[in-house]
Short mmCIF file of C-alpha atoms in Angstrom, two decimals:
data_model
loop_
_atom_site.label_atom_id
_atom_site.label_comp_id
_atom_site.label_asym_id
_atom_site.label_seq_id
_atom_site.Cartn_x
_atom_site.Cartn_y
_atom_site.Cartn_z
CA UNK D 15 24.52 13.52 -21.29
CA UNK D 16 26.77 11.77 -18.29
CA UNK D 17 29.97 12.41 -17.90
CA UNK D 18 32.69 9.96 -16.11
CA UNK D 19 36.56 10.17 -15.33
CA UNK D 20 36.88 7.46 -18.20
CA UNK D 21 34.74 9.34 -20.73
CA UNK D 22 37.21 12.48 -19.62
CA UNK D 23 39.99 10.66 -20.26
CA UNK D 24 38.72 9.88 -24.02
CA UNK D 25 38.12 13.66 -24.59
CA UNK D 26 34.40 12.98 -24.65
CA UNK D 27 33.52 16.22 -22.85
CA UNK D 28 30.10 17.80 -21.94
CA UNK D 29 30.69 20.36 -24.28
CA UNK D 30 31.68 17.74 -27.58
CA UNK D 31 28.45 15.93 -26.53
CA UNK D 32 26.27 19.00 -26.30
CA UNK D 33 28.00 20.22 -29.62
CA UNK D 34 27.35 16.72 -31.59
CA UNK D 35 23.62 16.40 -30.29
CA UNK D 36 22.77 19.63 -31.46
CA UNK D 37 24.35 18.94 -35.11
CA UNK D 38 22.35 15.56 -35.11
CA UNK D 39 18.65 17.64 -34.45
CA UNK D 40 20.04 19.90 -36.75
CA UNK D 41 20.65 17.43 -39.08
CA UNK D 42 16.97 15.83 -38.49
CA UNK D 43 15.67 18.73 -38.71
CA UNK D 44 14.79 19.43 -34.44
CA UNK D 45 14.23 22.20 -32.39
CA UNK D 46 16.83 23.38 -30.00
CA UNK D 47 17.14 20.10 -27.52
CA UNK D 48 16.96 20.14 -24.12
CA UNK D 49 19.60 18.58 -22.58
CA UNK D 50 19.18 16.18 -19.28
CA UNK D 51 22.86 15.52 -17.76
CA UNK D 52 23.73 13.13 -14.63
CA UNK D 53 27.05 14.10 -13.15
CA UNK D 54 29.54 11.39 -12.26
CA UNK D 55 27.11 8.62 -12.20
CA UNK D 56 27.74 5.33 -13.43
CA UNK D 57 25.43 3.84 -15.63
CA UNK D 58 26.10 0.25 -15.04
CA UNK D 59 24.23 -2.29 -12.68
CA UNK D 60 22.06 0.99 -11.34
CA UNK D 61 18.40 1.33 -11.09
CA UNK D 62 16.57 3.99 -13.26
CA UNK D 63 15.33 6.13 -9.85
CA UNK D 64 18.93 5.79 -8.68
CA UNK D 65 19.82 8.76 -11.54
CA UNK D 66 17.86 11.63 -11.51
CA UNK D 67 17.63 13.47 -14.48
CA UNK D 68 17.29 10.36 -16.05
CA UNK D 69 14.29 9.59 -14.58
CA UNK D 70 13.21 12.84 -15.00
CA UNK D 71 13.53 12.76 -19.00
CA UNK D 72 11.89 9.03 -18.77
CA UNK D 73 9.10 10.88 -16.94
CA UNK D 74 9.15 13.78 -19.94
CA UNK D 75 9.15 11.15 -22.31
CA UNK D 76 5.81 9.27 -20.74
CA UNK D 77 4.31 13.01 -20.50
CA UNK D 78 4.76 12.62 -24.31
CA UNK D 79 7.50 16.46 -23.78
CA UNK D 80 9.55 14.43 -25.91
CA UNK D 81 9.91 13.72 -29.56
CA UNK D 82 13.41 11.93 -30.30
CA UNK D 83 15.73 11.18 -27.44
CA UNK D 84 19.54 11.37 -28.65
CA UNK D 85 22.49 10.33 -27.37
CA UNK D 86 26.12 10.97 -28.11
CA UNK D 87 27.28 6.78 -27.25
CA UNK D 88 24.86 4.11 -25.94
CA UNK D 89 27.01 4.02 -22.74
CA UNK D 90 25.92 7.39 -21.93
CA UNK D 91 22.06 6.08 -21.79
CA UNK D 92 22.84 3.15 -20.05
CA UNK D 93 25.95 -0.05 -19.62
CA UNK D 94 22.93 -2.26 -17.73
CA UNK D 95 20.81 -4.21 -20.26
CA UNK D 96 17.68 -4.77 -17.99
CA UNK D 97 17.77 -0.55 -17.85
CA UNK D 98 18.14 -0.54 -21.51
CA UNK D 99 15.05 -2.55 -21.96
CA UNK D 100 13.25 -1.38 -19.18
CA UNK D 101 13.78 2.19 -21.18
CA UNK D 102 13.53 1.39 -24.38
CA UNK D 103 10.14 -0.33 -23.96
CA UNK D 104 8.49 2.85 -22.13
CA UNK D 105 10.12 5.22 -25.31
CA UNK D 106 8.29 2.74 -27.61
CA UNK D 107 5.03 3.42 -25.46
CA UNK D 108 5.13 6.71 -26.04
CA UNK D 109 5.72 6.68 -30.16
CA UNK D 110 9.37 8.55 -28.94
CA UNK D 111 12.12 7.82 -31.35
CA UNK D 112 15.89 7.14 -30.57
CA UNK D 113 19.23 8.32 -31.58
CA UNK D 114 23.03 6.92 -31.01
CA UNK D 115 25.15 8.96 -32.82
CA UNK D 116 28.42 6.63 -32.14
CA UNK D 117 26.84 3.44 -32.90
CA UNK D 118 24.63 4.96 -35.95
CA UNK D 119 21.54 3.79 -34.31
CA UNK D 120 18.34 5.02 -35.13
CA UNK D 121 15.13 3.65 -34.24
CA UNK D 122 13.25 7.35 -35.97
CA UNK D 123 12.54 5.75 -39.29
CA UNK D 124 9.38 2.83 -39.41
CA UNK D 125 11.66 0.20 -39.32
CA UNK D 126 13.49 1.25 -36.24
CA UNK D 127 10.29 1.85 -34.48
CA UNK D 128 9.27 -1.76 -35.10
CA UNK D 129 12.52 -2.79 -33.75
CA UNK D 130 12.09 -0.88 -30.25
CA UNK D 131 8.67 -2.28 -30.01
CA UNK D 132 10.33 -5.67 -30.10
CA UNK D 133 12.98 -4.63 -27.41
CA UNK D 134 10.17 -2.87 -25.75
CA UNK D 135 8.17 -6.73 -25.80
CA UNK D 136 11.25 -8.15 -24.68
CA UNK D 137 11.64 -5.75 -21.85
CA UNK D 138 7.98 -6.45 -20.56
CA UNK D 139 9.22 -10.43 -20.68
CA UNK D 140 11.90 -10.52 -18.67
CA UNK D 141 10.55 -7.83 -16.09
CA UNK D 142 7.61 -10.10 -15.95
CA UNK D 143 10.15 -13.50 -15.32
CA UNK D 144 12.35 -10.88 -12.66
CA UNK D 145 9.23 -9.92 -10.49
CA UNK D 146 8.26 -13.60 -9.91
CA UNK D 147 12.04 -14.71 -9.28
CA UNK D 148 12.91 -11.79 -7.18
CA UNK D 149 9.66 -12.28 -5.41
CA UNK D 150 10.04 -16.24 -5.21
CA UNK D 151 14.12 -15.40 -3.89
CA UNK D 152 12.83 -12.57 -1.27
CA UNK D 153 10.58 -15.05 0.19
CA UNK D 154 12.80 -17.77 0.52
CA UNK D 155 15.78 -15.22 2.29
CA UNK D 156 12.73 -14.47 4.57
CA UNK D 157 12.37 -18.62 5.58
CA UNK D 158 15.81 -18.21 6.30
CA UNK D 159 15.18 -15.59 8.75
CA UNK D 160 17.55 -12.70 6.44
CA UNK D 161 16.42 -9.22 6.41
CA UNK D 162 15.24 -7.96 2.71
CA UNK D 163 15.88 -4.31 1.71
CA UNK D 164 17.77 -1.72 3.97
CA UNK D 165 19.31 -2.45 7.18
CA UNK D 166 17.39 -0.48 9.39
CA UNK D 167 18.83 1.59 12.14
CA UNK D 168 20.69 0.07 14.73
CA UNK D 169 22.49 -2.94 13.21
CA UNK D 170 24.80 -3.37 10.45
CA UNK D 171 26.13 -5.54 7.61
CA UNK D 172 26.95 -8.92 8.59
CA UNK D 173 28.82 -9.61 5.31
CA UNK D 174 27.68 -11.83 1.83
CA UNK D 175 24.23 -13.80 3.15
CA UNK D 176 25.05 -13.54 6.50
CA UNK D 177 22.30 -11.83 9.35
CA UNK D 178 22.78 -8.10 10.44
CA UNK D 179 24.82 -7.83 13.53
CA UNK D 180 24.09 -5.05 16.05
CA UNK D 181 25.82 -1.65 15.56
CA UNK D 182 27.28 -1.38 18.85
CA UNK D 183 27.08 2.98 18.19
CA UNK D 184 23.35 2.96 17.28
CA UNK D 185 22.59 0.40 19.46
CA UNK D 186 21.84 2.77 22.71
CA UNK D 187 19.82 5.16 20.23
CA UNK D 188 17.67 2.19 19.74
CA UNK D 189 16.92 0.99 22.85
CA UNK D 190 16.29 5.06 24.27
CA UNK D 191 13.73 5.41 21.46
CA UNK D 192 12.34 1.80 23.50
CA UNK D 193 12.41 3.01 26.96
CA UNK D 194 11.49 6.96 26.54
CA UNK D 195 8.09 5.40 24.72
CA UNK D 196 7.63 3.05 27.89
CA UNK D 197 7.58 6.19 29.63
CA UNK D 198 4.93 7.47 27.72
CA UNK D 199 6.80 9.59 26.23
CA UNK D 200 5.44 11.17 22.08
CA UNK D 201 7.18 10.62 19.19
CA UNK D 202 8.26 14.44 19.07
CA UNK D 203 9.80 14.22 22.20
CA UNK D 204 11.49 11.12 21.14
CA UNK D 205 12.79 12.64 18.38
CA UNK D 206 13.75 15.47 20.31
CA UNK D 207 15.90 13.54 22.57
CA UNK D 208 17.67 11.58 20.22
CA UNK D 209 19.21 14.56 17.99
CA UNK D 210 20.45 16.16 21.50
CA UNK D 211 22.31 12.71 21.73
CA UNK D 212 23.90 13.27 18.77
CA UNK D 213 22.32 10.59 16.84
CA UNK D 214 21.42 10.76 13.27
CA UNK D 215 18.88 8.68 10.61
CA UNK D 216 21.12 7.73 7.76
CA UNK D 217 19.18 6.30 4.45
CA UNK D 218 20.97 6.05 0.89
CA UNK D 219 19.14 8.87 -0.25
CA UNK D 220 18.71 11.69 1.98
CA UNK D 221 22.69 10.47 4.06
CA UNK D 222 22.91 11.62 7.80
CA UNK D 223 19.52 13.82 8.88
CA UNK D 224 17.70 14.75 11.93
CA UNK D 225 15.26 12.17 13.48
CA UNK D 226 11.73 13.56 12.84
CA UNK D 227 8.28 12.29 14.78
CA UNK D 228 7.60 10.08 11.64
CA UNK D 229 11.04 8.26 11.53
CA UNK D 230 9.97 6.78 15.71
CA UNK D 231 6.96 6.38 14.94
CA UNK D 232 7.97 4.44 11.63
CA UNK D 233 10.95 2.01 13.77
CA UNK D 234 8.52 1.83 16.85
CA UNK D 235 6.20 -0.21 13.79
CA UNK D 236 8.98 -2.17 12.85
CA UNK D 237 9.04 -5.90 14.20
CA UNK D 238 12.36 -6.90 12.87
CA UNK D 239 13.65 -4.93 16.53
CA UNK D 240 11.43 -7.40 18.58
CA UNK D 241 12.02 -11.18 19.64
CA UNK D 242 10.57 -13.52 17.71
CA UNK D 243 8.15 -15.37 20.52
CA UNK D 244 8.54 -15.47 24.61
CA UNK D 245 12.42 -15.80 26.00
CA UNK D 246 13.61 -15.78 22.06
CA UNK D 247 16.85 -13.88 21.49
CA UNK D 248 16.41 -13.26 17.91
CA UNK D 249 14.26 -10.94 16.27
CA UNK D 250 11.52 -10.80 13.85
CA UNK D 251 11.12 -11.03 9.91
CA UNK D 252 7.84 -9.48 8.39
CA UNK D 253 7.47 -10.55 4.79
CA UNK D 254 4.03 -9.97 3.26
CA UNK D 255 1.63 -10.53 6.75
CA UNK D 256 3.82 -13.68 7.32
CA UNK D 257 6.33 -13.39 10.40
CA UNK D 258 9.26 -15.74 10.69
CA UNK D 259 12.08 -16.56 13.58
CA UNK D 260 15.12 -13.99 12.41
CA UNK D 261 18.83 -14.97 12.65
CA UNK D 262 19.44 -11.47 13.68
CA UNK D 263 19.88 -10.45 17.63
CA UNK D 264 16.72 -8.53 19.22
CA UNK D 265 16.75 -5.38 20.35
CA UNK D 266 13.85 -5.26 22.94
CA UNK D 267 12.53 -8.47 24.11
CA UNK D 268 8.98 -9.93 23.58
CA UNK D 269 7.00 -8.58 26.49
CA UNK D 270 9.30 -4.97 25.87
CA UNK D 271 7.72 -4.45 22.74
CA UNK D 272 4.38 -6.11 23.34
CA UNK D 273 4.17 -3.19 26.23
CA UNK D 274 5.96 0.32 23.15
CA UNK D 275 2.97 -1.48 20.86
CA UNK D 276 0.34 -0.90 23.33
CA UNK D 277 1.86 2.40 24.50
CA UNK D 278 2.36 3.48 21.08
CA UNK D 279 -1.45 2.38 19.73
CA UNK D 280 -2.96 4.80 23.53
CA UNK D 281 -0.64 7.69 22.04
CA UNK D 282 -2.14 7.49 18.63
CA UNK D 283 -5.57 9.99 17.33
CA UNK D 284 -7.89 7.30 16.99
CA UNK D 285 -10.75 7.95 14.38
CA UNK D 286 -14.14 8.22 16.05
CA UNK D 287 -16.25 9.30 12.47
CA UNK D 288 -18.21 6.15 11.62
CA UNK D 289 -17.65 7.64 7.70
CA UNK D 290 -14.52 9.19 6.87
CA UNK D 291 -15.19 12.18 4.40
CA UNK D 292 -12.10 12.30 1.58
CA UNK D 293 -11.70 15.57 1.66
CA UNK D 294 -10.04 17.45 -1.92
CA UNK D 295 -7.20 20.13 -1.51
CA UNK D 296 -7.53 21.47 -4.84
CA UNK D 297 -3.53 22.28 -5.01
CA UNK D 298 -2.55 19.29 -3.09
CA UNK D 299 0.91 18.53 -4.09
CA UNK D 300 0.97 21.81 -6.61
CA UNK D 301 1.49 24.51 -4.19
CA UNK D 302 5.33 24.69 -2.49
CA UNK D 303 7.04 26.83 -0.24
CA UNK D 304 8.98 29.55 -2.05
CA UNK D 305 11.83 30.13 0.59
CA UNK D 306 12.98 26.28 0.97
CA UNK D 307 10.69 24.75 -2.67
CA UNK D 308 9.39 22.13 0.07
CA UNK D 309 5.62 21.07 -0.77
CA UNK D 310 3.11 22.34 1.72
CA UNK D 311 1.24 19.04 3.54
CA UNK D 312 -3.32 19.18 3.34
CA UNK D 313 -3.83 19.92 7.01
CA UNK D 314 -7.55 19.86 8.99
CA UNK D 315 -7.73 22.00 11.95
CA UNK D 316 -8.17 19.42 15.09
CA UNK D 317 -10.12 21.61 17.54
CA UNK D 318 -14.26 21.66 17.20
CA UNK D 319 -13.85 25.41 17.12
CA UNK D 320 -11.65 24.97 14.28
CA UNK D 321 -12.21 22.60 11.14
CA UNK D 322 -10.89 24.99 8.49
CA UNK D 323 -8.34 23.08 5.69
CA UNK D 324 -5.01 24.27 5.96
CA UNK D 325 -1.94 24.31 3.48
CA UNK D 326 1.11 23.65 6.21
CA UNK D 327 4.92 24.15 5.59
CA UNK D 328 6.65 20.77 7.05
CA UNK D 329 10.21 21.66 6.51
CA UNK D 330 9.99 21.74 10.76
CA UNK D 331 8.48 18.46 11.37
CA UNK D 332 10.83 16.87 8.15
CA UNK D 333 14.17 18.83 9.80
CA UNK D 334 14.99 20.83 6.55
CA UNK D 335 15.94 24.20 6.65
CA UNK D 336 14.32 27.05 5.92
CA UNK D 337 14.67 30.82 6.11
CA UNK D 338 11.03 31.03 7.42
CA UNK D 339 9.72 29.27 11.17
CA UNK D 340 8.93 26.01 8.60
CA UNK D 341 5.89 25.37 9.99
CA UNK D 342 3.78 28.63 8.66
CA UNK D 343 0.39 27.89 7.40
CA UNK D 344 -2.33 29.05 5.27
CA UNK D 345 -5.92 28.49 4.69
CA UNK D 346 -7.02 26.34 1.69
CA UNK D 347 -9.81 28.95 0.66
CA UNK D 348 -7.55 32.03 0.80
CA UNK D 349 -4.65 30.13 -1.74
CA UNK D 350 -8.31 29.39 -3.72
CA UNK D 351 -9.56 33.16 -3.91
CA UNK D 352 -5.73 34.14 -5.07
CA UNK D 353 -5.26 32.33 -7.34
CA UNK D 354 -8.85 33.21 -8.84
CA UNK D 355 -8.28 36.83 -8.93
CA UNK D 356 -4.63 36.04 -10.30
CA UNK D 357 -6.44 34.30 -13.36
CA UNK D 358 -9.23 37.06 -13.61
CA UNK D 359 -6.20 39.65 -14.02
CA UNK D 360 -5.33 37.41 -17.88
CA UNK D 361 -6.21 39.57 -20.95
CA UNK D 362 -5.86 38.51 -24.44
CA UNK D 363 -5.49 40.53 -26.76
CA UNK D 364 -7.41 40.78 -29.81
CA UNK D 365 -4.87 39.00 -32.06
CA UNK D 366 -2.98 37.02 -29.16
CA UNK D 367 -2.81 34.11 -31.60
CA UNK D 368 -0.73 35.89 -34.22
CA UNK D 369 1.48 36.72 -31.65
CA UNK D 370 1.88 33.16 -29.85
CA UNK D 371 2.46 31.97 -33.61
CA UNK D 372 5.46 34.94 -34.09
CA UNK D 373 6.73 34.38 -30.82
CA UNK D 374 7.11 30.50 -31.27
CA UNK D 375 8.80 30.44 -34.61
CA UNK D 376 11.44 33.25 -32.95
CA UNK D 377 12.17 30.73 -30.48
CA UNK D 378 12.40 28.00 -33.30
CA UNK D 379 14.56 29.95 -35.42
CA UNK D 380 16.72 30.44 -32.93
CA UNK D 381 18.86 27.10 -33.10
CA UNK D 382 18.55 26.63 -36.53
CA UNK D 383 19.57 28.38 -39.47
CA UNK D 384 17.10 29.27 -42.22
CA UNK D 385 19.71 27.50 -44.42
CA UNK D 386 19.11 24.19 -42.55
CA UNK D 387 15.49 24.82 -42.63
CA UNK D 388 15.52 25.22 -46.57
CA UNK D 389 17.47 22.25 -47.16
CA UNK D 390 15.09 19.95 -44.72
CA UNK D 391 12.10 21.49 -46.95
CA UNK D 392 14.60 20.68 -49.91
CA UNK D 393 14.60 17.38 -48.60
CA UNK D 394 10.95 16.33 -47.77
CA UNK D 395 10.15 17.68 -51.14
CA UNK D 396 12.68 15.02 -53.28
CA UNK D 397 11.01 12.14 -50.77
CA UNK D 398 7.89 13.18 -51.76
CA UNK D 399 8.61 13.26 -55.56
CA UNK D 400 10.24 9.93 -55.03
CA UNK D 401 7.40 8.23 -53.08
CA UNK D 402 5.27 9.10 -55.62
CA UNK D 403 7.67 7.54 -58.21
CA UNK D 404 8.34 4.17 -56.20
CA UNK D 405 4.18 4.09 -55.75
CA UNK D 406 3.77 4.65 -59.72
CA UNK D 407 6.03 1.77 -60.77
CA UNK D 408 4.61 -0.40 -58.15
CA UNK D 409 7.35 -0.76 -55.52
CA UNK D 410 4.44 0.58 -52.38
CA UNK D 411 0.77 -0.13 -52.38
CA UNK D 412 -1.67 2.30 -51.85
CA UNK D 413 -1.99 2.45 -47.79
CA UNK D 414 1.65 2.79 -47.72
CA UNK D 415 2.15 5.32 -50.43
CA UNK D 416 -0.80 7.30 -48.25
CA UNK D 417 1.32 6.72 -44.98
CA UNK D 418 4.56 8.04 -46.19
CA UNK D 419 3.27 11.19 -47.93
CA UNK D 420 1.15 11.80 -44.70
CA UNK D 421 4.39 11.66 -42.72
CA UNK D 422 6.30 14.42 -44.82
CA UNK D 423 3.39 16.57 -44.83
CA UNK D 424 2.93 16.53 -41.63
CA UNK D 425 6.95 17.10 -41.29
CA UNK D 426 6.77 20.22 -44.11
CA UNK D 427 4.01 21.52 -41.72
CA UNK D 428 6.10 21.06 -38.59
CA UNK D 429 9.26 23.11 -40.50
CA UNK D 430 6.52 26.17 -40.98
CA UNK D 431 5.53 25.77 -37.24
CA UNK D 432 7.75 23.78 -35.35
CA UNK D 433 7.44 22.47 -31.63
CA UNK D 434 9.09 24.74 -29.11
CA UNK D 435 9.79 23.38 -25.70
CA UNK D 436 7.74 20.09 -26.76
CA UNK D 437 4.28 22.03 -27.48
CA UNK D 438 2.80 22.42 -30.65
CA UNK D 439 1.20 25.77 -31.63
CA UNK D 440 -2.11 23.92 -32.03
CA UNK D 441 -1.59 22.90 -28.23
CA UNK D 442 -0.90 26.49 -27.17
CA UNK D 443 -3.75 27.75 -29.05
CA UNK D 444 -5.79 25.31 -27.08
CA UNK D 445 -4.84 26.49 -23.76
CA UNK D 446 -4.98 30.02 -24.60
CA UNK D 447 -8.77 29.45 -25.69
CA UNK D 448 -9.74 27.36 -22.41
CA UNK D 449 -7.85 29.84 -19.88
CA UNK D 450 -10.44 32.79 -19.96
CA UNK D 451 -13.20 29.65 -19.51
CA UNK D 452 -11.10 28.39 -16.29
CA UNK D 453 -10.62 32.19 -14.99
CA UNK D 454 -14.52 32.43 -15.65
CA UNK D 455 -15.99 29.34 -13.62
CA UNK D 456 -13.16 29.50 -10.97
CA UNK D 457 -15.15 30.50 -8.45
CA UNK D 458 -18.33 28.45 -9.20
CA UNK D 459 -16.64 25.54 -9.66
CA UNK D 460 -16.37 22.00 -7.08
CA UNK D 461 -13.33 21.39 -5.55
CA UNK D 462 -12.95 18.47 -7.62
CA UNK D 463 -13.11 20.68 -10.92
CA UNK D 464 -10.20 23.20 -9.37
CA UNK D 465 -7.79 19.74 -9.19
CA UNK D 466 -8.64 19.17 -12.73
CA UNK D 467 -8.21 22.81 -13.69
CA UNK D 468 -4.84 23.06 -11.03
CA UNK D 469 -3.61 19.90 -12.60
CA UNK D 470 -3.64 20.90 -16.66
CA UNK D 471 -2.28 24.02 -15.82
CA UNK D 472 0.33 23.74 -13.18
CA UNK D 473 3.59 21.63 -12.97
CA UNK D 474 3.67 19.69 -10.05
CA UNK D 475 4.87 21.79 -6.94
CA UNK D 476 3.92 24.71 -9.74
CA UNK D 477 2.26 27.26 -6.84
CA UNK D 478 4.95 28.85 -5.05
CA UNK D 479 3.75 30.56 -2.28
CA UNK D 480 4.91 33.31 -0.20
CA UNK D 481 3.57 32.17 3.93
CA UNK D 482 5.33 35.16 5.78
CA UNK D 483 2.94 37.29 4.03
CA UNK D 484 -0.07 35.72 3.06
CA UNK D 485 0.97 36.02 -1.08
CA UNK D 486 1.55 33.99 -4.10
CA UNK D 487 4.68 34.66 -4.79
CA UNK D 488 5.51 32.25 -8.91
CA UNK D 489 3.97 30.53 -11.16
CA UNK D 490 5.41 27.63 -13.22
CA UNK D 491 3.17 26.53 -15.23
CA UNK D 492 2.86 23.93 -18.01
CA UNK D 493 4.47 24.36 -21.38
CA UNK D 494 1.58 24.64 -23.16
CA UNK D 495 0.00 27.19 -20.88
CA UNK D 496 3.35 29.15 -20.38
CA UNK D 497 3.26 31.52 -23.55
CA UNK D 498 0.18 32.62 -22.30
CA UNK D 499 0.26 33.36 -19.11
CA UNK D 500 3.26 35.31 -19.95
CA UNK D 501 0.38 37.72 -20.86
CA UNK D 502 -0.88 38.10 -17.37
CA UNK D 503 -1.22 41.37 -16.05
CA UNK D 504 1.36 41.51 -12.67
CA UNK D 505 4.08 38.59 -13.51
CA UNK D 506 7.41 38.84 -14.56
CA UNK D 507 9.95 36.25 -16.04
CA UNK D 508 13.66 36.33 -15.26
CA UNK D 509 16.38 35.31 -17.72
CA UNK D 510 17.84 33.01 -15.24
CA UNK D 511 14.60 31.34 -13.78
CA UNK D 512 12.93 30.82 -17.32
CA UNK D 513 9.83 28.66 -16.73
CA UNK D 514 8.54 30.96 -13.67
CA UNK D 515 6.38 33.32 -13.73
CA UNK D 516 7.25 36.16 -9.80
CA UNK D 517 3.78 37.66 -9.18
CA UNK D 518 4.64 41.33 -9.12
CA UNK D 519 3.75 42.41 -5.78
CA UNK D 520 6.27 39.88 -4.54
CA UNK D 521 8.70 41.04 -6.89
CA UNK D 522 7.76 44.80 -4.90
CA UNK D 523 8.17 43.03 -1.44
CA UNK D 524 11.44 41.96 -2.05
CA UNK D 525 12.40 44.82 -4.46
CA UNK D 526 15.47 45.34 -2.22
CA UNK D 527 17.30 42.47 -2.68
CA UNK D 528 19.87 42.98 -5.65
CA UNK D 529 18.58 39.69 -7.46
CA UNK D 530 14.96 38.18 -7.23
CA UNK D 531 14.69 35.49 -4.99
CA UNK D 532 13.92 31.95 -6.93
CA UNK D 533 12.29 28.53 -5.22
CA UNK D 534 15.11 26.50 -4.14
#
């Protein structure tokens, strides 16, 4: 779904869209829909990455967690031909159907899937063709001395097809960065000085934010600021390893830039080992701070006496607010030990499979009436009879007959045990059979094997950790493991945070709060 001011004029409110989509889902015998909403975002001329809910939906499609996509009107999906074709290509590759209610587009039938595949082929052709033309255009832009991409800090647009101009408000900030580096200041010291002077970074994604050492280091590697040659006053354009003379004014002279680069290299920590050992962090990308929700960084002690591995909160480094100091850390082996103890507490009851089946049936029935299920069963049984009749009369061959009958039987079985949150009973059962094995093998597993288990069990960023109290605060399992892990001793799930399992120890520590805290 997508809301815009013009849509409100036509009375296509979000509730109207939801109502129409729910009715269509019931008509097709589908479970309660999961809604993705981009609020006040235009669908014309935008890339997929600039529409967060749309991007998340396509990621779920690629992960095969979505069977059918339903939109109220096609322009809610996209009003850009290239985006439409690219997204249809993703749907086709995942075998996901597409329905548009207003335009009566139905790509759920075999014929519709064929049309979707044809559109996906066009998308592949246009994408490859566009990539070649884009690369060619960018190189020509660089040869002419014009900039590609976002405008670097310290400059502003000079107009269409014109070189960038120096921004008089930000120019002193760039000069300050260079002068402080030529004085031998570290990136952290430079960032502090810039922030104290009132300068802020600006980006389309994050807006105005404080400078960090990572931002400073990136700027001090950007040759765009440097004169192309000694005595030249024009800057440098780099494109795929090649240098071109830019049309924009340089902020640093050629000699100043060489001095800056030499000092930057002397300040960086050079790797002294001849062989770089790649460490495996089982929870890399999967452990996050419970207070700010930011994924923790992997870190290694940098002194001979401390070579332990850590997960560290990067909120302070990235200048992101966190209720803790934003720079706390925890040893990786402690997290692994605590996670292993948590898994060992899983004791599945004797009839857990039947319990899960009844629970999934109840969830599926909550959004569908028994009359609708019976009507869909009747429709499918009539379809079986019609298929048999047309086969006996010779209108379809045996291969097509078997395919149609198999598809109808599958649909009937799904009515008996439908999918819930994109997973089937078989997938949940398989997850339940694997979990006790994982718990038993956790202590003996290699880092690579632990990493594999974590990625199978949890959503990215799905282990929420309390760095102050050194404890696991919550888990966000993948859909197939969620019904099983709900049975874990010592976890609680609240209605307002469905899908998130809070540990009893963390809830007890925060029992004074009127409402349990949930991840940002």
